[in-house]
Structure formats: structure tokens, C-alpha cells
XYZ file of C-alpha atoms in Angstrom:
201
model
C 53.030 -3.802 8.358
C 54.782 -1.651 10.805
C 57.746 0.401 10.427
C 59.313 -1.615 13.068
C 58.045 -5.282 12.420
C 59.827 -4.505 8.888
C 62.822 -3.180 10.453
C 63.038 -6.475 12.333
C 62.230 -8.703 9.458
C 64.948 -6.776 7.595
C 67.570 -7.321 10.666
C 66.630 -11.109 10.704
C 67.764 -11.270 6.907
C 70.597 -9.222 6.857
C 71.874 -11.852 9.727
C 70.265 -14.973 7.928
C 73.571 -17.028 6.730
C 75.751 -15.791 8.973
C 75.371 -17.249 11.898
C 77.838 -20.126 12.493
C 81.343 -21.962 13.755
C 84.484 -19.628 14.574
C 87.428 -20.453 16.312
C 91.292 -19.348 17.440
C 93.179 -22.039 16.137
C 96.375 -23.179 15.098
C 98.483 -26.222 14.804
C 100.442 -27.427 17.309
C 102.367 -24.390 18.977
C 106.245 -23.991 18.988
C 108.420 -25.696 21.494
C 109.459 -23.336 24.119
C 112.726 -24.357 24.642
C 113.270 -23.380 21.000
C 111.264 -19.559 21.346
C 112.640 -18.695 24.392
C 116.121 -18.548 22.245
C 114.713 -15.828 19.703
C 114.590 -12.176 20.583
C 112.141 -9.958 18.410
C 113.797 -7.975 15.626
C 111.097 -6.989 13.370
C 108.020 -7.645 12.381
C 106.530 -7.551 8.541
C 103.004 -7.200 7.840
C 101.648 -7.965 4.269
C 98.263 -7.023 3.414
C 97.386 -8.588 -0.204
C 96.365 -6.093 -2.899
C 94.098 -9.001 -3.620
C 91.960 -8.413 -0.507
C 88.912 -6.524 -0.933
C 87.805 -3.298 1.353
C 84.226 -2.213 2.211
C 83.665 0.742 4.458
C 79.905 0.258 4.184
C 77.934 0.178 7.675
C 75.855 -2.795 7.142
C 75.804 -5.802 9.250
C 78.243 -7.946 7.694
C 79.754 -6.255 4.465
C 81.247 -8.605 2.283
C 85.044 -7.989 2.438
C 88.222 -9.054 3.594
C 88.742 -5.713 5.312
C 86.126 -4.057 7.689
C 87.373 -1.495 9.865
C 85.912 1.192 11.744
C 87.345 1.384 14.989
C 89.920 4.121 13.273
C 88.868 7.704 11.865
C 88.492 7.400 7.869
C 91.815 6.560 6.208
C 93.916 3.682 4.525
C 92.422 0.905 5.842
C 95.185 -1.634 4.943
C 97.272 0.230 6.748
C 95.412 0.715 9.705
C 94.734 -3.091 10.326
C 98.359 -4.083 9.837
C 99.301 -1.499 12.172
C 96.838 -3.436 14.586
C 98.062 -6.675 13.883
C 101.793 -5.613 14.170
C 101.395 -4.196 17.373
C 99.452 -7.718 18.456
C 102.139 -9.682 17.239
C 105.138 -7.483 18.827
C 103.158 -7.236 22.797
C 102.471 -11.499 22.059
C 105.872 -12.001 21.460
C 107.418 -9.516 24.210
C 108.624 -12.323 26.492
C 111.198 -13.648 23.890
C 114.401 -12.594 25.482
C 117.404 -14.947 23.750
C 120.124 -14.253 21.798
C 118.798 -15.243 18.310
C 117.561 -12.413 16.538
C 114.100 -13.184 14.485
C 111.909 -11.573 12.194
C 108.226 -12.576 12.390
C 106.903 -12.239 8.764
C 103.182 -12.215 8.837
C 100.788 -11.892 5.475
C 97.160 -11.321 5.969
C 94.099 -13.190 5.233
C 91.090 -11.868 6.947
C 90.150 -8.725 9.194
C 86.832 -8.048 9.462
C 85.614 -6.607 12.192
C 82.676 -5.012 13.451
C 80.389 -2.346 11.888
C 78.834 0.645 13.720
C 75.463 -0.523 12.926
C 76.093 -4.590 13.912
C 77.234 -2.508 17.547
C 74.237 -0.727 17.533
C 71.601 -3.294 16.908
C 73.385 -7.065 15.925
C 72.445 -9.308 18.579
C 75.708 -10.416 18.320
C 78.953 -10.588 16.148
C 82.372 -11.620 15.918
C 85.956 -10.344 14.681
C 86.884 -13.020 11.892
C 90.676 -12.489 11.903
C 93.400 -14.766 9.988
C 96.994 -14.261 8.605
C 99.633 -16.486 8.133
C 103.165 -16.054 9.816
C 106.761 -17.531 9.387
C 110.016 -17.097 11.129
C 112.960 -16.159 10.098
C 116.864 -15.538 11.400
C 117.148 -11.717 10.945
C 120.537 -12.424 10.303
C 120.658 -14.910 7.408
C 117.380 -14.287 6.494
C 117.099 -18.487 6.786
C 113.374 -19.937 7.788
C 113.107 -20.971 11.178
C 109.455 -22.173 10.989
C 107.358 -23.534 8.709
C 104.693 -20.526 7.435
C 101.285 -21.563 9.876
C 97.491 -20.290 9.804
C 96.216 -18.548 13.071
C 92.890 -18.020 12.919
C 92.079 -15.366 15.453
C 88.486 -15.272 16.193
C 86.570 -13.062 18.869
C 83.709 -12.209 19.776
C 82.438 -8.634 19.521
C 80.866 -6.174 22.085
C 77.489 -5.041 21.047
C 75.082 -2.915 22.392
C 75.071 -1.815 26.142
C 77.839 -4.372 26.584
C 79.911 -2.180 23.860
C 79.019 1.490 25.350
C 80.276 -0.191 28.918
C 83.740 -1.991 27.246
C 84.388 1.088 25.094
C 83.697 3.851 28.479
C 86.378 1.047 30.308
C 89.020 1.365 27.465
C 88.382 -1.922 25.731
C 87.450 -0.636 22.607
C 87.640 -2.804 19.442
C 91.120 -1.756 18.850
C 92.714 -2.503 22.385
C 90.338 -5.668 22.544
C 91.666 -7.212 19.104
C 95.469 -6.231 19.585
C 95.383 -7.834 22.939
C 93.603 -10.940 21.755
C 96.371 -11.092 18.824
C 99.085 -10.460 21.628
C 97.883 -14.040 23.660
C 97.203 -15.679 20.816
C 100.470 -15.128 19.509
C 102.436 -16.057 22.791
C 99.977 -19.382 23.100
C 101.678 -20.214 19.300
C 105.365 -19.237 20.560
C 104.330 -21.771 23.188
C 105.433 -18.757 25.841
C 101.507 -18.503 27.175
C 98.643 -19.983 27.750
C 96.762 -21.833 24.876
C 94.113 -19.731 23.858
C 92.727 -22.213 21.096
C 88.883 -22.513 21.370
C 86.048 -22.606 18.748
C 82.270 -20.830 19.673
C 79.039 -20.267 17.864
C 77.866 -16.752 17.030
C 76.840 -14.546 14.110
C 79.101 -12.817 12.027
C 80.917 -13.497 8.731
């Protein structure tokens, strides 16, 4: 059998299994009138000791935390430095008098591998983390703690060379999609919710 029949056969199964249902999702976002009193003091990432890494460059590693869109270093880190920044341009608008700390804890970041770029016919960024609000001055909880499941899909191929040449490159693509869906749960922007079908993990 040829060298590249084989090397399709092998792509097929790497990607068999992980094709399926994602979404951005949340419950029901927060009433405005109550948002648009906070003003944002801080924001606290977690990221679990429990979550597993992988810096392998296969098509879907399975781990918690797959990042490559930074040079080699702490990964945990990294992605709740992405996240944070998400959070803090999503929740930019809130301009009251309450001061708030957004406490967010991780579940999921898993994006996308050099080699899915290169030759996946498609993938996804499966991100998810919990967040809560809380008075930064009495340290009382002004929300209940909600899943966001951030979802979206990946650039791959020529359609990755083209975003990344333009400036959208995973990083700026996934902080901004954190930023709107973050204001959509604030209830200060659009709702972004939405499920799709792709492959990924």
C-alpha cells in the first residue's frame, strides 16, 4: 500500500471518535440592570493541579491542557493568562460603583495542535471554566458559580496561514471569543450561545 494511502488511513483513525456536538453555552445570562452596577476589580484564575497536560503534536492529545500557540513554557500558566485577559476585555464595559472580583476555575483548554493545523480537516478549541462573583469588598457571593462552555472552531490549513498573516492567531482568536462570550453572560453583549458539529475533542 502506498506511503500516502497509509498516511490517509492513519489520519482517518487518529480523527475516528472525535468528530461530534460542541457548543458556547451557558445558563441564562445576568440581568443587566444588575452588571452594569459592578466595576471590574480583579480577576482570579484557577487552573486545577488535577488537570492533565500533553504537549504532544498529535491530532487530538488526550488532555485537559493543549497549548501551542505560546513558545515552550508553563502551560497552566500560559492558558490562564489567556483566559484572564478574555474575561477582563468581556467585562470592560462594567462601569458602576460596586467593585467585583470575577473568580474563575478551569475545566478544559484544549486547543489546537501544529499538526491538526497542518493537515486536520477541521478542529475545534474545547474551552470550559466555571466563574462566580464576588463583592471585592466583603468578599460576599454575588452570583451563583455557572459553567461557560466556550467552544470555537479552529483555523486549519490555508485558512490558518491567511488568519495567522492577518493577526488572528489562536491566541487573539480565543481571548476575543472569551471576551464576547463573557459580556453575552454579564448580559452587556450580544448572546453568543450556539452549538456546531466538527471534529475535535
Amino acid at each position: 500500500m502506498r506511503p500516502v494511502v497509509l498516511g490517509a488511513l492513519a489520519l482517518i483513525t487518529a480523527l475516528a471518535g472525535c468528530g461530534g456536538q460542541f457548543e458556547t453555552s451557558y445558563d441564562a445570562p445576568l440581568a443587566a440592570e444588575v452588571s452594569q452596577n459592578w466595576s471590574l476589580s480583579e480577576v482570579v484564575v484557577n487552573v486545577p493541579d488535577a488537570l492533565t497536560v500533553s504537549e504532544r503534536n498529535r491530532f487530538a492529545p488526550n488532555a485537559d491542557i493543549v497549548w501551542h500557540g505560546d513558545p515552550e513554557g508553563n502551560r497552566r500558566d500560559q492558558v490562564a493568562v489567556i483566559v484572564e485577559d478574555g474575561i477582563r476585555a468581556g467585562a470592560a464595559s462594567l462601569q458602576g460603583s460596586e467593585p467585583v472580583v470575577m473568580s474563575v476555575t478551569l475545566e478544559r483548554f484544549h486547543a489546537v495542535t501544529p499538526r491538526a493545523v497542518a493537515s486536520a480537516p477541521a478542529a475545534v478549541h474545547n474551552i470550559s471554566f466555571a466563574v462566580q462573583v464576588f463583592d471585592a469588598s466583603t468578599g460576599s457571593a454575588l452570583t451563583e458559580p455557572q459553567r461557560i462552555q466556550a467552544d470555537l472552531e479552529a483555523n486549519v490549513g490555508s485558512a490558518a496561514v491567511v488568519a495567522a498573516a492577518e493577526g488572528q492567531t489562536q491566541k487573539v482568536r480565543i481571548t476575543n471569543h472569551i471576551a464576547r462570550v463573557t459580556s453575552g453572560w454579564l448580559g452587556q453583549g450580544a448572546d453568543v450561545r450556539r452549538g456546531f458539529t466538527s471534529l475535535g475533542r
